Short mmCIF file of C-alpha atoms and ligand atoms in Angstrom, two decimals:
data_model
loop_
_atom_site.label_atom_id
_atom_site.label_comp_id
_atom_site.label_asym_id
_atom_site.label_seq_id
_atom_site.Cartn_x
_atom_site.Cartn_y
_atom_site.Cartn_z
CA UNK A 1 -24.31 -34.90 -214.40
CA UNK A 2 -21.05 -36.49 -213.18
CA UNK A 3 -20.00 -39.76 -214.83
CA UNK A 4 -19.56 -42.82 -212.59
CA UNK A 5 -16.54 -44.21 -214.40
CA UNK A 6 -13.62 -42.78 -216.30
CA UNK A 7 -14.60 -42.07 -219.88
CA UNK A 8 -12.23 -41.06 -222.64
CA UNK A 9 -14.99 -39.33 -224.58
CA UNK A 10 -17.95 -37.27 -223.40
CA UNK A 11 -20.56 -35.03 -224.99
CA UNK A 12 -22.37 -32.32 -223.08
CA UNK A 13 -25.24 -30.05 -224.08
CA UNK A 14 -25.67 -26.65 -222.39
CA UNK A 15 -28.07 -23.78 -222.93
CA UNK A 16 -27.59 -20.06 -223.40
CA UNK A 17 -29.06 -17.69 -220.84
CA UNK A 18 -30.63 -14.26 -221.03
CA UNK A 19 -29.60 -11.73 -218.39
CA UNK A 20 -32.36 -9.87 -216.54
CA UNK A 21 -29.78 -7.73 -214.71
CA UNK A 22 -26.67 -7.47 -216.83
CA UNK A 23 -23.04 -8.20 -216.07
CA UNK A 24 -21.25 -5.22 -217.65
CA UNK A 25 -17.84 -4.34 -216.23
CA UNK A 26 -15.11 -6.59 -214.79
CA UNK A 27 -13.29 -5.96 -211.56
CA UNK A 28 -10.65 -8.64 -212.26
CA UNK A 29 -9.93 -9.60 -215.85
CA UNK A 30 -7.70 -12.55 -215.06
CA UNK A 31 -10.09 -14.14 -212.58
CA UNK A 32 -13.10 -13.03 -214.63
CA UNK A 33 -14.91 -11.40 -211.71
CA UNK A 34 -17.70 -8.89 -212.26
CA UNK A 35 -18.19 -5.48 -210.70
CA UNK A 36 -21.87 -6.15 -210.08
CA UNK A 37 -24.08 -9.19 -209.46
CA UNK A 38 -26.20 -10.36 -212.39
CA UNK A 39 -29.35 -12.46 -212.70
CA UNK A 40 -30.47 -14.52 -215.69
CA UNK A 41 -32.89 -17.10 -216.99
CA UNK A 42 -31.36 -20.24 -218.50
CA UNK A 43 -32.90 -21.05 -221.87
CA UNK A 44 -34.17 -24.28 -223.36
CA UNK A 45 -33.93 -24.10 -227.16
CA UNK A 46 -30.66 -22.18 -227.77
CA UNK A 47 -28.09 -24.89 -227.12
CA UNK A 48 -24.41 -25.73 -227.58
CA UNK A 49 -23.21 -29.29 -227.96
CA UNK A 50 -19.59 -30.20 -227.28
CA UNK A 51 -17.74 -33.50 -227.62
CA UNK A 52 -14.35 -33.96 -225.92
CA UNK A 53 -12.09 -36.96 -226.37
CA UNK A 54 -8.70 -37.69 -224.86
CA UNK A 55 -5.97 -38.21 -227.47
CA UNK A 56 -2.83 -40.28 -227.01
CA UNK A 57 0.15 -38.39 -225.54
CA UNK A 58 2.23 -36.63 -228.16
CA UNK A 59 -0.80 -35.56 -230.22
CA UNK A 60 -1.89 -31.91 -230.31
CA UNK A 61 -5.23 -30.61 -229.08
CA UNK A 62 -7.54 -30.21 -232.03
CA UNK A 63 -10.59 -27.90 -232.12
CA UNK A 64 -13.36 -28.48 -234.65
CA UNK A 65 -16.69 -26.86 -235.36
CA UNK A 66 -19.67 -28.62 -236.88
CA UNK A 67 -21.24 -26.50 -239.59
CA UNK A 68 -24.99 -26.25 -240.12
CA UNK A 69 -24.54 -28.84 -242.90
CA UNK A 70 -23.09 -31.31 -240.41
CA UNK A 71 -19.50 -31.11 -241.64
CA UNK A 72 -16.67 -30.97 -239.09
CA UNK A 73 -14.17 -28.22 -239.90
CA UNK A 74 -11.15 -26.78 -238.10
CA UNK A 75 -12.27 -23.88 -235.87
CA UNK A 76 -11.10 -20.33 -236.67
CA UNK A 77 -7.70 -19.59 -235.13
CA UNK A 78 -8.86 -17.15 -232.42
CA UNK A 79 -11.69 -19.34 -231.22
CA UNK A 80 -9.45 -22.43 -231.25
CA UNK A 81 -6.86 -20.65 -229.06
CA UNK A 82 -9.52 -19.76 -226.47
CA UNK A 83 -10.75 -23.36 -226.38
CA UNK A 84 -7.22 -24.78 -226.13
CA UNK A 85 -6.42 -22.45 -223.22
CA UNK A 86 -9.55 -23.59 -221.42
CA UNK A 87 -8.81 -27.28 -222.07
CA UNK A 88 -5.35 -26.74 -220.54
CA UNK A 89 -6.90 -24.97 -217.55
CA UNK A 90 -9.30 -27.87 -217.00
CA UNK A 91 -6.54 -30.48 -217.39
CA UNK A 92 -4.44 -28.60 -214.81
CA UNK A 93 -7.43 -28.56 -212.46
CA UNK A 94 -7.81 -32.32 -212.94
CA UNK A 95 -4.06 -32.81 -212.39
CA UNK A 96 -3.48 -34.43 -215.77
CA UNK A 97 -1.87 -33.45 -219.00
CA UNK A 98 -3.59 -34.77 -222.08
CA UNK A 99 -4.21 -33.50 -225.59
CA UNK A 100 -7.85 -33.61 -226.66
CA UNK A 101 -10.04 -33.55 -229.70
CA UNK A 102 -12.86 -31.04 -229.21
CA UNK A 103 -15.84 -30.49 -231.49
CA UNK A 104 -18.55 -27.91 -230.92
CA UNK A 105 -21.85 -26.95 -232.47
CA UNK A 106 -24.39 -24.22 -231.70
CA UNK A 107 -27.97 -24.56 -232.92
CA UNK A 108 -28.38 -20.75 -232.89
CA UNK A 109 -26.40 -17.70 -234.17
CA UNK A 110 -22.90 -17.42 -232.70
CA UNK A 111 -21.46 -14.17 -231.33
CA UNK A 112 -24.62 -12.18 -232.02
CA UNK A 113 -25.50 -11.26 -228.42
CA UNK A 114 -27.33 -14.50 -227.72
CA UNK A 115 -24.90 -15.83 -225.06
CA UNK A 116 -23.36 -18.39 -227.41
CA UNK A 117 -20.09 -18.19 -225.44
CA UNK A 118 -21.90 -18.91 -222.18
CA UNK A 119 -23.54 -22.00 -223.68
CA UNK A 120 -20.39 -23.04 -225.56
CA UNK A 121 -17.95 -22.73 -222.67
CA UNK A 122 -20.38 -24.40 -220.27
CA UNK A 123 -20.76 -27.36 -222.65
CA UNK A 124 -16.97 -27.45 -223.15
CA UNK A 125 -16.32 -27.42 -219.39
CA UNK A 126 -18.79 -30.21 -218.66
CA UNK A 127 -17.63 -32.34 -221.64
CA UNK A 128 -13.91 -32.03 -220.81
CA UNK A 129 -14.44 -32.73 -217.10
CA UNK A 130 -16.50 -35.77 -218.17
CA UNK A 131 -13.90 -37.01 -220.66
CA UNK A 132 -11.25 -36.68 -217.95
CA UNK A 133 -13.42 -38.93 -215.78
CA UNK A 134 -13.65 -36.31 -213.02
CA UNK A 135 -16.55 -35.36 -210.81
CA UNK A 136 -17.41 -31.77 -209.99
CA UNK A 137 -20.26 -30.16 -208.12
CA UNK A 138 -22.24 -27.53 -210.09
CA UNK A 139 -20.65 -24.74 -208.03
CA UNK A 140 -17.18 -25.93 -209.01
CA UNK A 141 -18.22 -26.34 -212.67
CA UNK A 142 -19.57 -22.79 -212.51
CA UNK A 143 -16.20 -21.42 -211.31
CA UNK A 144 -14.40 -23.44 -214.01
CA UNK A 145 -16.78 -22.28 -216.74
CA UNK A 146 -16.39 -18.65 -215.63
CA UNK A 147 -12.58 -18.89 -215.82
CA UNK A 148 -12.92 -19.58 -219.57
CA UNK A 149 -13.32 -15.80 -219.89
CA UNK A 150 -17.06 -15.96 -220.59
CA UNK A 151 -18.27 -14.78 -217.19
CA UNK A 152 -21.91 -15.38 -218.02
CA UNK A 153 -21.08 -19.10 -218.41
CA UNK A 154 -21.02 -19.17 -214.58
CA UNK A 155 -24.84 -18.87 -214.82
CA UNK A 156 -25.46 -21.41 -217.63
CA UNK A 157 -24.21 -24.22 -215.36
CA UNK A 158 -27.56 -24.01 -213.55
CA UNK A 159 -31.08 -24.32 -214.90
CA UNK A 160 -33.94 -21.95 -214.18
CA UNK A 161 -33.29 -18.55 -212.62
CA UNK A 162 -29.71 -17.91 -211.61
CA UNK A 163 -27.77 -15.20 -209.80
CA UNK A 164 -24.02 -14.69 -210.19
CA UNK A 165 -23.06 -12.69 -207.10
CA UNK A 166 -20.17 -10.27 -207.38
CA UNK A 167 -18.36 -12.35 -204.69
CA UNK A 168 -15.38 -10.97 -202.80
CA UNK A 169 -13.23 -14.09 -203.25
CA UNK A 170 -12.41 -16.08 -206.40
CA UNK A 171 -14.07 -19.26 -205.10
CA UNK A 172 -17.27 -17.38 -204.31
CA UNK A 173 -17.55 -16.44 -207.96
CA UNK A 174 -20.05 -19.09 -208.96
CA UNK A 175 -23.69 -19.00 -209.93
CA UNK A 176 -26.49 -19.71 -207.46
CA UNK A 177 -29.88 -21.03 -208.52
CA UNK A 178 -32.70 -18.73 -207.35
CA UNK A 179 -35.49 -20.99 -208.66
CA UNK A 180 -35.68 -24.14 -210.81
CA UNK A 181 -37.19 -23.95 -214.32
CA UNK A 182 -40.52 -25.52 -213.31
CA UNK A 183 -41.04 -22.80 -210.70
CA UNK A 184 -41.97 -20.19 -213.30
CA UNK A 185 -42.76 -20.95 -216.92
CA UNK A 186 -41.58 -17.82 -218.73
CA UNK A 187 -41.12 -17.61 -222.49
CA UNK A 188 -38.50 -15.76 -224.51
CA UNK A 189 -39.29 -14.77 -228.09
CA UNK A 190 -35.97 -13.78 -229.63
CA UNK A 191 -36.28 -11.33 -232.51
CA UNK A 192 -33.28 -11.90 -234.78
CA UNK A 193 -32.63 -8.63 -236.55
CA UNK A 194 -29.06 -9.55 -237.49
CA UNK A 195 -27.62 -13.06 -236.98
CA UNK A 196 -24.04 -12.03 -237.85
CA UNK A 197 -21.31 -11.94 -235.17
CA UNK A 198 -21.02 -8.56 -233.45
CA UNK A 199 -18.01 -6.39 -234.24
CA UNK A 200 -17.12 -5.43 -230.65
CA UNK A 201 -16.68 -8.22 -228.09
CA UNK A 202 -18.25 -8.19 -224.64
CA UNK A 203 -14.71 -8.29 -223.24
CA UNK A 204 -14.03 -4.92 -224.86
CA UNK A 205 -17.37 -3.63 -223.55
CA UNK A 206 -16.49 -4.69 -219.99
CA UNK A 207 -13.18 -2.82 -220.27
CA UNK A 208 -14.72 0.37 -221.60
CA UNK A 209 -17.81 0.44 -219.37
CA UNK A 210 -16.33 2.48 -216.45
CA UNK A 211 -15.41 5.28 -218.87
CA UNK A 212 -19.08 6.13 -219.44
CA UNK A 213 -20.55 9.06 -217.45
CA UNK A 214 -23.61 6.83 -216.82
CA UNK A 215 -21.60 3.98 -215.33
CA UNK A 216 -21.61 5.20 -211.70
CA UNK A 217 -25.29 5.98 -211.85
CA UNK A 218 -26.18 2.48 -213.01
CA UNK A 219 -24.01 0.98 -210.26
CA UNK A 220 -25.83 3.09 -207.66
CA UNK A 221 -29.20 1.89 -208.89
CA UNK A 222 -28.32 -1.79 -209.19
CA UNK A 223 -28.80 -2.96 -205.55
CA UNK A 224 -32.46 -1.84 -205.59
CA UNK A 225 -32.96 -3.24 -209.09
CA UNK A 226 -31.48 -6.62 -208.11
CA UNK A 227 -33.83 -6.74 -205.10
CA UNK A 228 -36.86 -6.18 -207.31
CA UNK A 229 -35.78 -8.92 -209.72
CA UNK A 230 -35.15 -11.42 -206.88
CA UNK A 231 -38.57 -10.58 -205.39
CA UNK A 232 -40.34 -10.75 -208.77
CA UNK A 233 -38.91 -14.24 -209.38
CA UNK A 234 -39.86 -15.35 -205.86
CA UNK A 235 -43.49 -14.27 -206.33
CA UNK A 236 -43.61 -14.96 -210.12
CA UNK A 237 -44.73 -11.44 -210.98
CA UNK A 238 -43.95 -10.46 -214.58
CA UNK A 239 -45.43 -6.98 -214.19
CA UNK A 240 -42.94 -6.37 -211.39
CA UNK A 241 -40.02 -7.98 -213.25
CA UNK A 242 -40.60 -6.56 -216.74
CA UNK A 243 -40.10 -2.80 -216.36
CA UNK A 244 -36.89 -3.33 -214.36
CA UNK A 245 -35.28 -5.71 -216.86
CA UNK A 246 -36.19 -3.45 -219.78
CA UNK A 247 -34.68 -0.47 -217.96
CA UNK A 248 -31.48 -2.34 -217.14
CA UNK A 249 -31.05 -3.49 -220.74
CA UNK A 250 -31.51 0.04 -222.08
CA UNK A 251 -29.00 1.35 -219.52
CA UNK A 252 -26.38 -1.23 -220.44
CA UNK A 253 -26.59 0.09 -223.98
CA UNK A 254 -26.61 3.69 -222.75
CA UNK A 255 -23.32 2.92 -220.97
CA UNK A 256 -21.94 1.15 -224.06
CA UNK A 257 -22.95 3.98 -226.41
CA UNK A 258 -21.40 6.62 -224.15
CA UNK A 259 -18.15 4.88 -223.22
CA UNK A 260 -14.87 6.44 -224.32
CA UNK A 261 -14.92 4.44 -227.51
CA UNK A 262 -18.68 4.29 -228.11
CA UNK A 263 -20.15 0.87 -228.88
CA UNK A 264 -23.41 0.81 -230.84
CA UNK A 265 -24.92 -2.65 -230.80
CA UNK A 266 -28.40 -1.41 -231.77
CA UNK A 267 -29.67 -1.41 -235.32
CA UNK A 268 -32.87 -0.07 -236.87
CA UNK A 269 -34.55 -3.42 -236.20
CA UNK A 270 -33.63 -3.24 -232.50
CA UNK A 271 -35.62 0.00 -232.14
CA UNK A 272 -38.51 -1.41 -234.18
CA UNK A 273 -38.82 -4.40 -231.82
CA UNK A 274 -38.59 -2.14 -228.71
CA UNK A 275 -41.39 -0.02 -230.17
CA UNK A 276 -43.46 -3.14 -230.95
CA UNK A 277 -43.06 -4.29 -227.32
CA UNK A 278 -44.45 -0.96 -226.08
CA UNK A 279 -47.40 -1.22 -228.47
CA UNK A 280 -48.16 -4.80 -227.48
CA UNK A 281 -48.21 -3.71 -223.82
CA UNK A 282 -50.65 -0.92 -224.68
CA UNK A 283 -52.84 -3.62 -226.20
CA UNK A 284 -52.76 -5.63 -222.98
CA UNK A 285 -50.02 -8.19 -223.61
CA UNK A 286 -47.49 -8.66 -220.82
CA UNK A 287 -44.25 -8.48 -222.80
CA UNK A 288 -40.92 -6.88 -221.89
CA UNK A 289 -37.75 -6.47 -223.91
CA UNK A 290 -34.16 -7.10 -222.99
CA UNK A 291 -31.00 -6.97 -225.13
CA UNK A 292 -27.54 -8.45 -224.48
CA UNK A 293 -24.41 -7.25 -226.27
CA UNK A 294 -25.82 -7.35 -229.79
CA UNK A 295 -28.71 -6.03 -231.89
CA UNK A 296 -31.15 -8.90 -231.25
CA UNK A 297 -34.05 -8.43 -228.84
CA UNK A 298 -35.36 -10.95 -226.32
CA UNK A 299 -39.05 -10.57 -225.49
CA UNK A 300 -39.97 -12.05 -222.14
CA UNK A 301 -43.62 -13.03 -221.81
CA UNK A 302 -46.12 -15.52 -220.36
CA UNK A 303 -46.90 -18.78 -222.24
CA UNK A 304 -50.48 -17.60 -222.90
CA UNK A 305 -49.21 -14.44 -224.65
CA UNK A 306 -46.33 -16.13 -226.51
CA UNK A 307 -48.10 -17.07 -229.79
CA UNK A 308 -49.39 -13.50 -230.24
CA UNK A 309 -45.98 -12.01 -229.40
CA UNK A 310 -44.16 -14.37 -231.80
CA UNK A 311 -46.65 -13.65 -234.63
CA UNK A 312 -46.41 -9.89 -234.16
CA UNK A 313 -42.62 -9.81 -234.04
CA UNK A 314 -42.29 -12.09 -237.05
CA UNK A 315 -44.37 -9.64 -239.08
CA UNK A 316 -41.98 -6.72 -238.44
CA UNK A 317 -40.05 -5.52 -241.45
CA UNK A 318 -36.58 -5.63 -239.88
CA UNK A 319 -36.95 -9.01 -238.20
CA UNK A 320 -35.20 -11.83 -240.02
CA UNK A 321 -36.79 -14.63 -237.99
CA UNK A 322 -37.74 -15.47 -234.41
CA UNK A 323 -36.50 -18.12 -232.01
CA UNK A 324 -39.21 -19.32 -229.65
CA UNK A 325 -37.51 -20.20 -226.40
CA UNK A 326 -38.46 -20.65 -222.75
CA UNK A 327 -36.86 -21.29 -219.37
CA UNK A 328 -34.71 -24.43 -219.38
CA UNK A 329 -32.62 -26.82 -217.32
CA UNK A 330 -28.94 -27.37 -216.50
CA UNK A 331 -26.32 -28.91 -218.83
CA UNK A 332 -26.44 -32.66 -219.35
CA UNK A 333 -24.38 -35.45 -220.85
CA UNK A 334 -25.69 -36.85 -224.10
CA UNK A 335 -24.78 -39.92 -226.17
CA UNK A 336 -24.98 -38.23 -229.56
CA UNK A 337 -21.31 -37.40 -230.06
CA UNK A 338 -20.19 -34.93 -232.73
CA UNK A 339 -17.54 -37.42 -233.98
C1 LIG B 1 -24.31 -8.20 -222.11
O1 LIG B 1 -18.21 -11.65 -220.92
O2 LIG B 1 -20.07 -13.23 -220.31
O3 LIG B 1 -24.48 -10.57 -222.15
O4 LIG B 1 -17.72 -13.22 -223.57
O5 LIG B 1 -19.76 -13.06 -224.95
O6 LIG B 1 -19.59 -14.73 -223.11
P1 LIG B 1 -19.19 -13.42 -223.64
O7 LIG B 1 -19.86 -12.39 -222.66
P2 LIG B 1 -19.60 -12.10 -221.13
O8 LIG B 1 -20.57 -10.84 -220.92
C2 LIG B 1 -21.95 -10.93 -221.02
C3 LIG B 1 -22.51 -9.58 -221.19
C4 LIG B 1 -24.01 -9.49 -221.37
C5 LIG B 1 -24.75 -9.42 -220.04
C6 LIG B 1 -24.89 -10.71 -219.28
O9 LIG B 1 -25.02 -11.79 -219.88
O10 LIG B 1 -24.95 -10.61 -218.05
#
């Protein structure tokens, strides 16, 4: 993953991840440190591509997005500012000062609770470090990706099953791989009920979380829940994993809905997919739902059940379309540059 020679231009591809135990609540906003540990599965199909190129001194950093039609366009102001700040952070880490041209593209809906920031900021981190000709171990890349502000990016730096411990010290705040992707072939059928960007950011959700009366209760239950998830991954037991991840997802939303300024990410389609998951289980399919900060539902299942799950979910009235994903690997460099 680390280039052998200095390159002025690099492209990296990184995947989104789906949290089994959710990160919801920050204990340090500046250092982007979580209150509780989280565990996720890195995905394979939902990917961000990022190209970074050094520009001659005197130029200004430029941030572009590639549209679905393949056209490169200037990124919206707010997004561009976040990217520029991260590029500066990475340049300072590398001990250089250089403007850059950055282009990014997601092959899945952005800002809709599908961890597009985790994939995007991981790809950006790896591409910029590559373009700067620097080497970094995955743990260091994970810390750098996290400092972008997208804490869950700390997990997308690794493939397979990943824990982000709550870590007492800033440097301990990196992801740790619990198992590689080939250890357990799990599928994720994503029911897209609304592909539009969510109206309340995760950052706002993290801030508001401790104001919910259910916040403390979830924190008390998390150590036991995390243990079950670690054990379920170790022994590849979906019937052990499933009920716990579904419970944790529902509780994240319970906290969000009951925080001082309530956040409702769920839509009618969200409930319809949750209900369909329960029915499919009654019919003997091993399928469990989880939902990040958005209305779209991730259905975790075994490869042998996946076609039936995908067909059922696709037939639901409120479901726009499905993304058929599975466990995937770490970010990688790629020669297909965006410019
Ligand atoms: C609900 O702060 O990492 O997905 O800023 O959108 O990248 P972004 O989100 P982040 O919070 C993630 C919240 C979550 C749960 C999780 O992924 O652990």
